[in-house]
Structure formats: structure tokens, C-alpha cells
mmCIF file of C-alpha atoms and ligand atoms in Angstrom:
data_model
loop_
_atom_site.group_PDB
_atom_site.id
_atom_site.type_symbol
_atom_site.label_atom_id
_atom_site.label_comp_id
_atom_site.label_asym_id
_atom_site.label_seq_id
_atom_site.Cartn_x
_atom_site.Cartn_y
_atom_site.Cartn_z
ATOM 1 C CA MET A 1 -33.252 207.722 -129.057
ATOM 2 C CA ASN A 2 -31.540 207.457 -125.715
ATOM 3 C CA TYR A 3 -30.555 203.834 -125.654
ATOM 4 C CA THR A 4 -28.091 204.206 -122.789
ATOM 5 C CA ALA A 5 -30.965 204.273 -120.279
ATOM 6 C CA ASP A 6 -31.629 200.586 -120.984
ATOM 7 C CA ARG A 7 -28.110 199.525 -120.308
ATOM 8 C CA PRO A 8 -27.765 197.249 -117.314
ATOM 9 C CA THR A 9 -25.671 198.410 -114.381
ATOM 10 C CA GLU A 10 -22.373 196.707 -113.794
ATOM 11 C CA THR A 11 -23.689 194.406 -111.049
ATOM 12 C CA GLU A 12 -26.690 193.409 -113.118
ATOM 13 C CA THR A 13 -24.414 192.536 -115.974
ATOM 14 C CA GLU A 14 -22.295 190.370 -113.738
ATOM 15 C CA GLU A 15 -25.356 188.620 -112.346
ATOM 16 C CA THR A 16 -26.748 188.049 -115.797
ATOM 17 C CA ILE A 17 -23.462 186.583 -116.953
ATOM 18 C CA LEU A 18 -23.302 184.226 -113.970
ATOM 19 C CA LYS A 19 -26.898 183.170 -114.479
ATOM 20 C CA LYS A 20 -26.279 182.527 -118.134
ATOM 21 C CA ALA A 21 -23.147 180.522 -117.357
ATOM 22 C CA ALA A 22 -25.045 178.359 -114.884
ATOM 23 C CA SER A 23 -27.814 177.563 -117.333
ATOM 24 C CA HIS A 24 -25.546 177.205 -120.338
ATOM 25 C CA LYS A 25 -25.489 173.699 -121.726
ATOM 26 C CA GLU A 26 -23.430 172.609 -124.654
ATOM 27 C CA ILE A 27 -25.506 171.842 -127.737
ATOM 28 C CA VAL A 28 -24.468 168.592 -129.384
ATOM 29 C CA LEU A 29 -26.983 168.664 -132.241
ATOM 30 C CA ASP A 30 -28.460 171.843 -133.610
ATOM 31 C CA VAL A 31 -31.553 171.169 -135.669
ATOM 32 C CA LYS A 32 -32.441 174.136 -137.846
ATOM 33 C CA ASP A 33 -35.609 174.496 -139.893
ATOM 34 C CA LEU A 34 -35.694 170.760 -140.521
ATOM 35 C CA SER A 35 -38.489 169.554 -142.780
ATOM 36 C CA ILE A 36 -38.880 165.941 -143.824
ATOM 37 C CA PHE A 37 -41.110 164.881 -146.647
ATOM 38 C CA TYR A 38 -42.418 161.544 -147.838
ATOM 39 C CA GLY A 39 -43.293 162.403 -151.417
ATOM 40 C CA SER A 40 -45.331 165.603 -151.025
ATOM 41 C CA LYS A 41 -46.344 164.903 -147.411
ATOM 42 C CA GLU A 42 -44.438 167.007 -144.895
ATOM 43 C CA ALA A 43 -44.060 164.687 -141.884
ATOM 44 C CA VAL A 44 -41.759 167.048 -139.935
ATOM 45 C CA LYS A 45 -42.365 170.772 -140.414
ATOM 46 C CA ARG A 46 -39.520 173.248 -139.999
ATOM 47 C CA ALA A 47 -38.355 171.814 -136.698
ATOM 48 C CA ASN A 48 -35.852 173.708 -134.572
ATOM 49 C CA MET A 49 -34.217 172.110 -131.577
ATOM 50 C CA GLY A 50 -30.901 172.459 -129.774
ATOM 51 C CA ILE A 51 -30.178 169.023 -128.328
ATOM 52 C CA GLU A 52 -28.005 169.215 -125.222
ATOM 53 C CA LYS A 53 -24.844 167.265 -124.584
ATOM 54 C CA ASN A 54 -24.872 164.627 -121.833
ATOM 55 C CA ALA A 55 -28.575 165.029 -121.355
ATOM 56 C CA VAL A 56 -31.594 162.871 -122.123
ATOM 57 C CA THR A 57 -34.051 164.437 -124.553
ATOM 58 C CA ALA A 58 -37.482 162.817 -124.778
ATOM 59 C CA LEU A 59 -39.671 163.084 -127.882
ATOM 60 C CA ILE A 60 -43.359 162.651 -127.099
ATOM 61 C CA GLY A 61 -46.598 163.051 -129.007
ATOM 62 C CA PRO A 62 -49.459 161.039 -130.516
ATOM 63 C CA SER A 63 -48.962 158.296 -133.083
ATOM 64 C CA GLY A 64 -48.075 159.575 -136.541
ATOM 65 C CA CYS A 65 -46.893 163.006 -135.371
ATOM 66 C CA GLY A 66 -43.356 162.566 -136.775
ATOM 67 C CA LYS A 67 -41.233 161.402 -133.821
ATOM 68 C CA SER A 68 -39.660 158.427 -135.611
ATOM 69 C CA THR A 69 -39.213 160.456 -138.776
ATOM 70 C CA PHE A 70 -37.387 163.136 -136.784
ATOM 71 C CA ILE A 71 -35.140 160.761 -134.806
ATOM 72 C CA ARG A 72 -34.305 158.685 -137.914
ATOM 73 C CA SER A 73 -33.166 161.804 -139.724
ATOM 74 C CA ILE A 74 -30.483 162.410 -137.091
ATOM 75 C CA ASN A 75 -28.401 159.484 -138.312
ATOM 76 C CA ARG A 76 -29.690 159.533 -141.875
ATOM 77 C CA MET A 77 -31.781 156.388 -141.551
ATOM 78 C CA ASN A 78 -34.468 158.104 -143.628
ATOM 79 C CA ASP A 79 -32.077 157.808 -146.570
ATOM 80 C CA LEU A 80 -33.210 154.188 -146.740
ATOM 81 C CA ILE A 81 -36.761 155.304 -147.564
ATOM 82 C CA PRO A 82 -36.765 156.243 -151.269
ATOM 83 C CA SER A 83 -39.681 158.711 -151.061
ATOM 84 C CA SER A 84 -38.079 160.597 -148.162
ATOM 85 C CA ARG A 85 -36.395 163.996 -148.549
ATOM 86 C CA ALA A 86 -35.005 166.431 -145.996
ATOM 87 C CA GLU A 87 -34.656 170.226 -145.984
ATOM 88 C CA GLY A 88 -32.897 172.377 -143.423
ATOM 89 C CA GLU A 89 -29.848 171.535 -141.365
ATOM 90 C CA ILE A 90 -28.698 169.330 -138.535
ATOM 91 C CA ILE A 91 -25.382 170.650 -137.275
ATOM 92 C CA TYR A 92 -23.169 168.118 -135.521
ATOM 93 C CA ASP A 93 -19.548 168.833 -134.755
ATOM 94 C CA GLY A 94 -19.670 171.925 -136.969
ATOM 95 C CA LEU A 95 -20.991 170.056 -139.991
ATOM 96 C CA ASN A 96 -24.422 169.812 -141.548
ATOM 97 C CA ILE A 97 -24.943 166.043 -141.452
ATOM 98 C CA LEU A 98 -27.671 166.239 -144.090
ATOM 99 C CA ARG A 99 -25.030 167.131 -146.673
ATOM 100 C CA LYS A 100 -24.823 164.685 -149.548
ATOM 101 C CA ASP A 101 -21.090 164.081 -149.126
ATOM 102 C CA ILE A 102 -21.340 162.894 -145.504
ATOM 103 C CA ASN A 103 -20.039 159.377 -144.893
ATOM 104 C CA VAL A 104 -23.196 157.885 -143.402
ATOM 105 C CA VAL A 105 -21.491 154.705 -142.187
ATOM 106 C CA ALA A 106 -19.065 156.737 -140.088
ATOM 107 C CA LEU A 107 -21.910 159.024 -139.011
ATOM 108 C CA ARG A 108 -23.980 156.070 -137.770
ATOM 109 C CA ALA A 109 -21.043 154.885 -135.651
ATOM 110 C CA GLU A 110 -20.944 158.318 -133.966
ATOM 111 C CA ILE A 111 -24.708 158.576 -133.753
ATOM 112 C CA GLY A 112 -25.978 155.093 -132.939
ATOM 113 C CA MET A 113 -29.586 153.997 -133.012
ATOM 114 C CA VAL A 114 -31.608 151.331 -131.212
ATOM 115 C CA PHE A 115 -35.097 150.478 -132.432
ATOM 116 C CA GLN A 116 -38.368 149.524 -130.807
ATOM 117 C CA LYS A 117 -38.047 145.837 -131.617
ATOM 118 C CA PRO A 118 -34.758 144.252 -130.547
ATOM 119 C CA ASN A 119 -32.947 143.206 -133.741
ATOM 120 C CA PRO A 120 -29.868 141.166 -132.802
ATOM 121 C CA PHE A 121 -28.055 139.398 -135.633
ATOM 122 C CA PRO A 122 -28.633 135.618 -135.710
ATOM 123 C CA LYS A 123 -25.107 135.143 -134.374
ATOM 124 C CA SER A 124 -23.542 134.564 -130.973
ATOM 125 C CA ILE A 125 -23.751 137.234 -128.291
ATOM 126 C CA TYR A 126 -20.013 137.806 -128.735
ATOM 127 C CA ASN A 127 -20.215 138.116 -132.510
ATOM 128 C CA ASN A 128 -23.127 140.533 -132.339
ATOM 129 C CA ILE A 129 -20.777 142.982 -130.684
ATOM 130 C CA THR A 130 -17.643 142.240 -132.711
ATOM 131 C CA HIS A 131 -19.292 142.039 -136.138
ATOM 132 C CA ALA A 132 -18.933 145.705 -137.118
ATOM 133 C CA LEU A 133 -15.556 146.048 -135.398
ATOM 134 C CA LYS A 134 -14.138 143.128 -137.388
ATOM 135 C CA TYR A 135 -15.622 144.600 -140.526
ATOM 136 C CA ASN A 136 -13.733 147.802 -139.707
ATOM 137 C CA GLY A 137 -10.492 145.826 -139.499
ATOM 138 C CA GLN A 138 -10.133 145.160 -135.751
ATOM 139 C CA LYS A 139 -8.649 141.645 -135.556
ATOM 140 C CA ASP A 140 -6.847 141.586 -132.220
ATOM 141 C CA LYS A 141 -8.616 138.958 -130.093
ATOM 142 C CA GLN A 142 -7.606 140.499 -126.791
ATOM 143 C CA ALA A 143 -8.850 143.936 -127.835
ATOM 144 C CA LEU A 144 -12.119 142.454 -129.082
ATOM 145 C CA ASP A 145 -12.591 140.489 -125.827
ATOM 146 C CA GLN A 146 -12.105 143.696 -123.917
ATOM 147 C CA ILE A 147 -14.580 145.675 -126.007
ATOM 148 C CA VAL A 148 -17.160 142.892 -125.660
ATOM 149 C CA GLU A 149 -16.851 142.923 -121.882
ATOM 150 C CA GLU A 150 -16.857 146.715 -121.598
ATOM 151 C CA SER A 151 -19.878 147.180 -123.848
ATOM 152 C CA LEU A 152 -21.845 144.459 -122.095
ATOM 153 C CA ARG A 153 -21.000 145.975 -118.727
ATOM 154 C CA LYS A 154 -22.084 149.435 -119.886
ATOM 155 C CA ALA A 155 -25.356 147.937 -121.112
ATOM 156 C CA ALA A 156 -25.862 146.212 -117.720
ATOM 157 C CA LEU A 157 -25.902 142.780 -119.360
ATOM 158 C CA TRP A 158 -22.453 141.351 -118.582
ATOM 159 C CA ASP A 159 -23.365 139.460 -115.410
ATOM 160 C CA GLU A 160 -26.283 137.759 -117.122
ATOM 161 C CA VAL A 161 -24.346 136.580 -120.188
ATOM 162 C CA LYS A 162 -20.658 136.318 -119.277
ATOM 163 C CA ASP A 163 -20.830 132.505 -119.142
ATOM 164 C CA ARG A 164 -22.678 132.121 -122.438
ATOM 165 C CA LEU A 165 -21.011 134.603 -124.789
ATOM 166 C CA HIS A 166 -20.845 132.058 -127.598
ATOM 167 C CA GLN A 167 -24.495 131.101 -127.447
ATOM 168 C CA SER A 168 -26.923 132.545 -129.971
ATOM 169 C CA ALA A 169 -28.202 136.039 -129.228
ATOM 170 C CA LEU A 170 -31.624 134.723 -130.166
ATOM 171 C CA SER A 171 -31.585 132.584 -127.001
ATOM 172 C CA LEU A 172 -31.794 135.762 -124.912
ATOM 173 C CA SER A 173 -35.057 137.224 -123.588
ATOM 174 C CA GLY A 174 -36.503 140.300 -125.302
ATOM 175 C CA GLY A 175 -35.180 142.624 -122.592
ATOM 176 C CA GLN A 176 -31.738 141.033 -122.781
ATOM 177 C CA GLN A 177 -31.765 141.250 -126.582
ATOM 178 C CA GLN A 178 -32.546 144.955 -126.333
ATOM 179 C CA ARG A 179 -29.649 145.518 -123.932
ATOM 180 C CA LEU A 180 -27.441 143.530 -126.333
ATOM 181 C CA CYS A 181 -28.487 145.884 -129.129
ATOM 182 C CA ILE A 182 -27.536 148.802 -126.890
ATOM 183 C CA ALA A 183 -24.175 147.104 -126.112
ATOM 184 C CA ARG A 184 -23.602 146.555 -129.850
ATOM 185 C CA THR A 185 -24.190 150.261 -130.464
ATOM 186 C CA LEU A 186 -21.942 151.297 -127.554
ATOM 187 C CA ALA A 187 -19.110 149.128 -128.919
ATOM 188 C CA MET A 188 -18.842 151.595 -131.803
ATOM 189 C CA GLU A 189 -18.021 154.343 -129.277
ATOM 190 C CA PRO A 190 -20.821 156.689 -130.299
ATOM 191 C CA GLN A 191 -21.286 160.225 -129.025
ATOM 192 C CA ILE A 192 -25.032 160.144 -129.356
ATOM 193 C CA LEU A 193 -27.567 157.389 -128.744
ATOM 194 C CA LEU A 194 -30.929 157.481 -130.487
ATOM 195 C CA LEU A 195 -33.585 155.262 -128.942
ATOM 196 C CA ASP A 196 -36.953 154.883 -130.669
ATOM 197 C CA GLU A 197 -39.324 153.421 -128.073
ATOM 198 C CA PRO A 198 -36.604 151.058 -126.821
ATOM 199 C CA ALA A 199 -38.648 149.610 -123.976
ATOM 200 C CA SER A 200 -42.187 149.546 -125.316
ATOM 201 C CA ALA A 201 -42.028 145.873 -126.314
ATOM 202 C CA LEU A 202 -40.584 144.828 -122.959
ATOM 203 C CA ASP A 203 -41.985 143.598 -119.662
ATOM 204 C CA PRO A 204 -41.982 146.011 -116.678
ATOM 205 C CA VAL A 205 -38.776 144.586 -115.157
ATOM 206 C CA SER A 206 -36.805 144.889 -118.422
ATOM 207 C CA ASN A 207 -38.364 148.293 -118.921
ATOM 208 C CA ALA A 208 -37.105 149.443 -115.523
ATOM 209 C CA LYS A 209 -33.634 148.086 -116.361
ATOM 210 C CA ILE A 210 -33.523 150.057 -119.592
ATOM 211 C CA GLU A 211 -34.601 153.214 -117.726
ATOM 212 C CA GLU A 212 -31.891 152.707 -115.134
ATOM 213 C CA LEU A 213 -29.401 152.139 -117.928
ATOM 214 C CA ILE A 214 -30.397 155.363 -119.690
ATOM 215 C CA LEU A 215 -29.794 157.335 -116.513
ATOM 216 C CA GLN A 216 -26.320 155.775 -116.185
ATOM 217 C CA LEU A 217 -25.421 156.268 -119.843
ATOM 218 C CA LYS A 218 -26.196 159.958 -119.898
ATOM 219 C CA GLU A 219 -22.997 160.568 -117.929
ATOM 220 C CA ASP A 220 -21.075 159.649 -121.073
ATOM 221 C CA TYR A 221 -23.505 160.051 -123.956
ATOM 222 C CA SER A 222 -26.147 162.383 -125.268
ATOM 223 C CA ILE A 223 -29.402 160.486 -125.568
ATOM 224 C CA VAL A 224 -32.555 161.124 -127.583
ATOM 225 C CA ILE A 225 -35.467 158.849 -126.750
ATOM 226 C CA VAL A 226 -38.926 158.488 -128.247
ATOM 227 C CA THR A 227 -41.460 157.243 -125.745
ATOM 228 C CA HIS A 228 -45.227 156.923 -125.444
ATOM 229 C CA ASN A 229 -44.858 156.418 -121.727
ATOM 230 C CA MET A 230 -45.343 159.790 -120.037
ATOM 231 C CA SER A 231 -44.081 158.697 -116.653
ATOM 232 C CA GLN A 232 -41.008 157.248 -118.343
ATOM 233 C CA ALA A 233 -40.346 160.534 -120.124
ATOM 234 C CA SER A 234 -40.667 162.456 -116.869
ATOM 235 C CA ARG A 235 -38.411 160.004 -115.008
ATOM 236 C CA VAL A 236 -35.547 159.701 -117.471
ATOM 237 C CA SER A 237 -35.361 162.926 -119.446
ATOM 238 C CA ASP A 238 -33.956 166.388 -118.843
ATOM 239 C CA LYS A 239 -35.613 168.000 -121.851
ATOM 240 C CA THR A 240 -38.858 167.093 -123.587
ATOM 241 C CA ALA A 241 -40.157 167.969 -127.029
ATOM 242 C CA PHE A 242 -43.869 167.601 -127.691
ATOM 243 C CA PHE A 243 -44.618 166.822 -131.336
ATOM 244 C CA PHE A 244 -48.030 167.230 -132.874
ATOM 245 C CA ASN A 245 -48.887 166.766 -136.508
ATOM 246 C CA GLY A 246 -45.287 167.288 -137.648
ATOM 247 C CA ASP A 247 -44.734 170.415 -135.531
ATOM 248 C CA ILE A 248 -42.689 170.769 -132.380
ATOM 249 C CA VAL A 249 -45.367 172.435 -130.292
ATOM 250 C CA GLU A 250 -43.176 172.881 -127.242
ATOM 251 C CA TYR A 251 -39.610 172.066 -126.244
ATOM 252 C CA ASP A 252 -38.436 172.793 -122.739
ATOM 253 C CA ASP A 253 -37.125 171.368 -119.489
ATOM 254 C CA THR A 254 -38.968 168.140 -118.729
ATOM 255 C CA LYS A 255 -40.008 169.472 -115.335
ATOM 256 C CA LYS A 256 -41.643 172.477 -116.979
ATOM 257 C CA ILE A 257 -43.374 170.432 -119.680
ATOM 258 C CA PHE A 258 -44.885 168.072 -117.114
ATOM 259 C CA THR A 259 -45.831 170.609 -114.449
ATOM 260 C CA ASN A 260 -46.484 173.884 -116.191
ATOM 261 C CA PRO A 261 -46.456 173.610 -119.996
ATOM 262 C CA SER A 262 -46.825 176.833 -121.954
ATOM 263 C CA GLU A 263 -49.101 175.395 -124.627
ATOM 264 C CA THR A 264 -52.648 174.128 -124.097
ATOM 265 C CA LYS A 265 -52.039 171.301 -126.588
ATOM 266 C CA THR A 266 -49.112 170.025 -124.520
ATOM 267 C CA GLU A 267 -51.195 170.137 -121.367
ATOM 268 C CA GLU A 268 -54.029 168.240 -123.066
ATOM 269 C CA TYR A 269 -51.655 165.566 -124.302
ATOM 270 C CA ILE A 270 -49.728 164.925 -121.114
ATOM 271 C CA SER A 271 -52.919 164.830 -119.082
ATOM 272 C CA GLY A 272 -54.272 162.164 -121.439
ATOM 273 C CA ARG A 273 -57.063 164.237 -122.939
ATOM 274 C CA PHE A 274 -56.139 163.147 -126.432
ATOM 275 C CA GLY A 275 -53.670 160.925 -128.272
HETATM 276 N N1 ATP B 301 -41.812 155.126 -144.857
HETATM 277 C C1 ATP B 301 -42.801 156.022 -144.919
HETATM 278 N N2 ATP B 301 -43.373 156.342 -146.084
HETATM 279 C C2 ATP B 301 -44.381 157.244 -146.165
HETATM 280 N N3 ATP B 301 -44.909 157.875 -145.106
HETATM 281 C C3 ATP B 301 -44.381 157.604 -143.907
HETATM 282 C C4 ATP B 301 -43.302 156.676 -143.743
HETATM 283 N N4 ATP B 301 -42.987 156.609 -142.423
HETATM 284 C C5 ATP B 301 -43.818 157.464 -141.809
HETATM 285 N N5 ATP B 301 -44.654 158.068 -142.686
HETATM 286 C C6 ATP B 301 -45.702 159.048 -142.377
HETATM 287 O O1 ATP B 301 -45.105 160.155 -141.699
HETATM 288 C C7 ATP B 301 -45.915 160.559 -140.599
HETATM 289 C C8 ATP B 301 -45.083 160.485 -139.317
HETATM 290 O O2 ATP B 301 -44.802 159.123 -139.042
HETATM 291 P P1 ATP B 301 -43.812 158.683 -137.896
HETATM 292 O O3 ATP B 301 -43.572 157.223 -138.054
HETATM 293 O O4 ATP B 301 -42.654 159.575 -137.887
HETATM 294 O O5 ATP B 301 -44.710 158.965 -136.594
HETATM 295 P P2 ATP B 301 -44.464 158.620 -135.073
HETATM 296 O O6 ATP B 301 -44.683 159.869 -134.319
HETATM 297 O O7 ATP B 301 -43.171 157.926 -134.900
HETATM 298 O O8 ATP B 301 -45.676 157.620 -134.742
HETATM 299 P P3 ATP B 301 -45.717 156.354 -133.743
HETATM 300 O O9 ATP B 301 -45.895 156.932 -132.383
HETATM 301 O O10 ATP B 301 -46.953 155.618 -134.183
HETATM 302 O O11 ATP B 301 -44.478 155.550 -133.907
HETATM 303 C C9 ATP B 301 -47.144 159.667 -140.603
HETATM 304 O O12 ATP B 301 -48.163 160.336 -141.250
HETATM 305 C C10 ATP B 301 -46.708 158.464 -141.395
HETATM 306 O O13 ATP B 301 -47.773 157.879 -142.045
HETATM 307 MG MG1 MG B 302 -42.608 155.995 -134.270
#
């Protein structure tokens, strides 16, 4: 067989290399053949996904299709569900984080998670942020003050709470509580932020604030967000994965998914024909 005929010319090679370099994004989490079971039920089926660094990845799909199961597996929150079991790999920083000997407490500091319902501790705003840091041995008041201010600023909450840091977090509105939960996660200096429907319980103004915040945070963090809100997914994310019945039907640039999806199922879902 004369395989030399298929070889690209020198200029083509150069072009291809340049093109590849331009589209090359660093992968922060490499999900390989990930299956997650609850007992014998396979809720996520051999999922493969390269999650990009400093990008926002949206997970969409109808209720019960496995989005929360998938996102929870990324920081081993499924470990808390006794019937749950994972197969496959999630490579982060060269390590398979599903390995039994992984320190999950340290992992969850690197890969922080915020849930649908804001869940601040029944403590002051200040102590919500310092709680885990103190537990980890940080005692220096000045350092703690600084982390509190920085995290609240990053979560776009500082101006609203700077004069009431020692009031209960439960005195905040739902939208403020959610931003506090984001600040609390950021205080741990994570690399990755996992957000499972972070704005669905919020009013439109708080929702818009969270969206704005996500766009700011992606400069410094890699973000994975589950959302049922299609316009939100198209506004905030760079990549979108469409889940259906435990399968990742399609994973691509958000623009492509929302304008010209490859799969009929994706098209049906985003146009509201089911789900
Ligand atoms: N703790 C659990 N124990 C047993 N089965 C579960 C558990 N959590 C989820 N499941 C099942 O796994 C499947 C996927 O659920 P999951 O919560 O991941 O879906 P989802 O896409 O997040 O849905 P929603 O959009 O409603 O939040 C469903 O069939 C669900 O019933
Ligand atoms: Mg869910």
C-alpha cells in the first residue's frame, strides 16, 4: 500500500498544527468510561467527557437523566449514598480521583460544590467562611479577615454584607445565602467549582447576579453547572453536554449545541419538544 500519497504537504502540516494549537484547550478533568450505579440501576452509562480548564461546562437534560449523579461523582459526593458505586475513571491532576485511597476532604477543597438549595451553616456570615479554615488550623485573625473579604468580594457579596459580618447567615435573602455558599467554597481556594442548579430556587435578580458571577469566576476557575434553564446554559457556558437517560447524547461547543446540534434528541430537547 502506498501510504505516502496521503501525507500532507509541508504547508498543510503547518496549517494543521496552527489550527490545532488555536483550538487546543487544556483538559482539567478527563472523565473516562464513567458508570455510576445505585444498586443495580445504572444512572450514568459509560460517560466520556474532557472538561476544559477555565471554561464553563453546562450539563443539561430532562429530570432523572443523571446530571446530579454525574456532577456529584466529580468530588466524590456520591460516596455518601451507600447504594452508589462508580466504575471508570475521572483523571484530575494526573490521578484517578475515584481511587479508594484518595483523601476526599482534600479533594473537596480543590473541587468545591454548591447545591441547588443554599445551605449556609447557622452561624455568622464571617464564621460561615472561616469555619473550615479554622478547622484546618488557620488561626491568624488578620489572615482570616483577609480571606473573608476576598471571598465575599469574589462572590459579589461584600458590599451587601460588609457592615453585618457578625450577623447570622440565616438573616440573608436566598440569593445572598447562595452567594455566601459560593464565597465559602472559594475560601478553600478550589480549582474547580461544581454548581448543581445554583440559581433555580432564586428570583430573577439573584439569578442574574449568579450568572454574572459565573462569567467573572471562569477567569480563575473551571466551572461545571447543571441547569434546566436553556437560555442560562447558552448565556453562561462554553461547552454543553446533553444527558438523556444516563447517556451523554452530545457534548460540544455551546454555540453548536444550541444552533446546530448533531443529534435529533438534542434538537428536540433544546427546542422544548420533550422534557
Ligand atoms: N440516592 C439515590 N438512590 C437511588 N437512586 C437515585 C439516587 N439519586 C438519584 N437516583 C436515580 O438516578 C437517576 C438519575 O438521578 P439524578 O438525580 O442524577 O438526575 P438529574 O438529572 O439530576 O435530575 P433532576 O433534573 O430532576 O435533578 C434517577 O433515576 C434517580 O431516580
Ligand atoms: Mg439533579
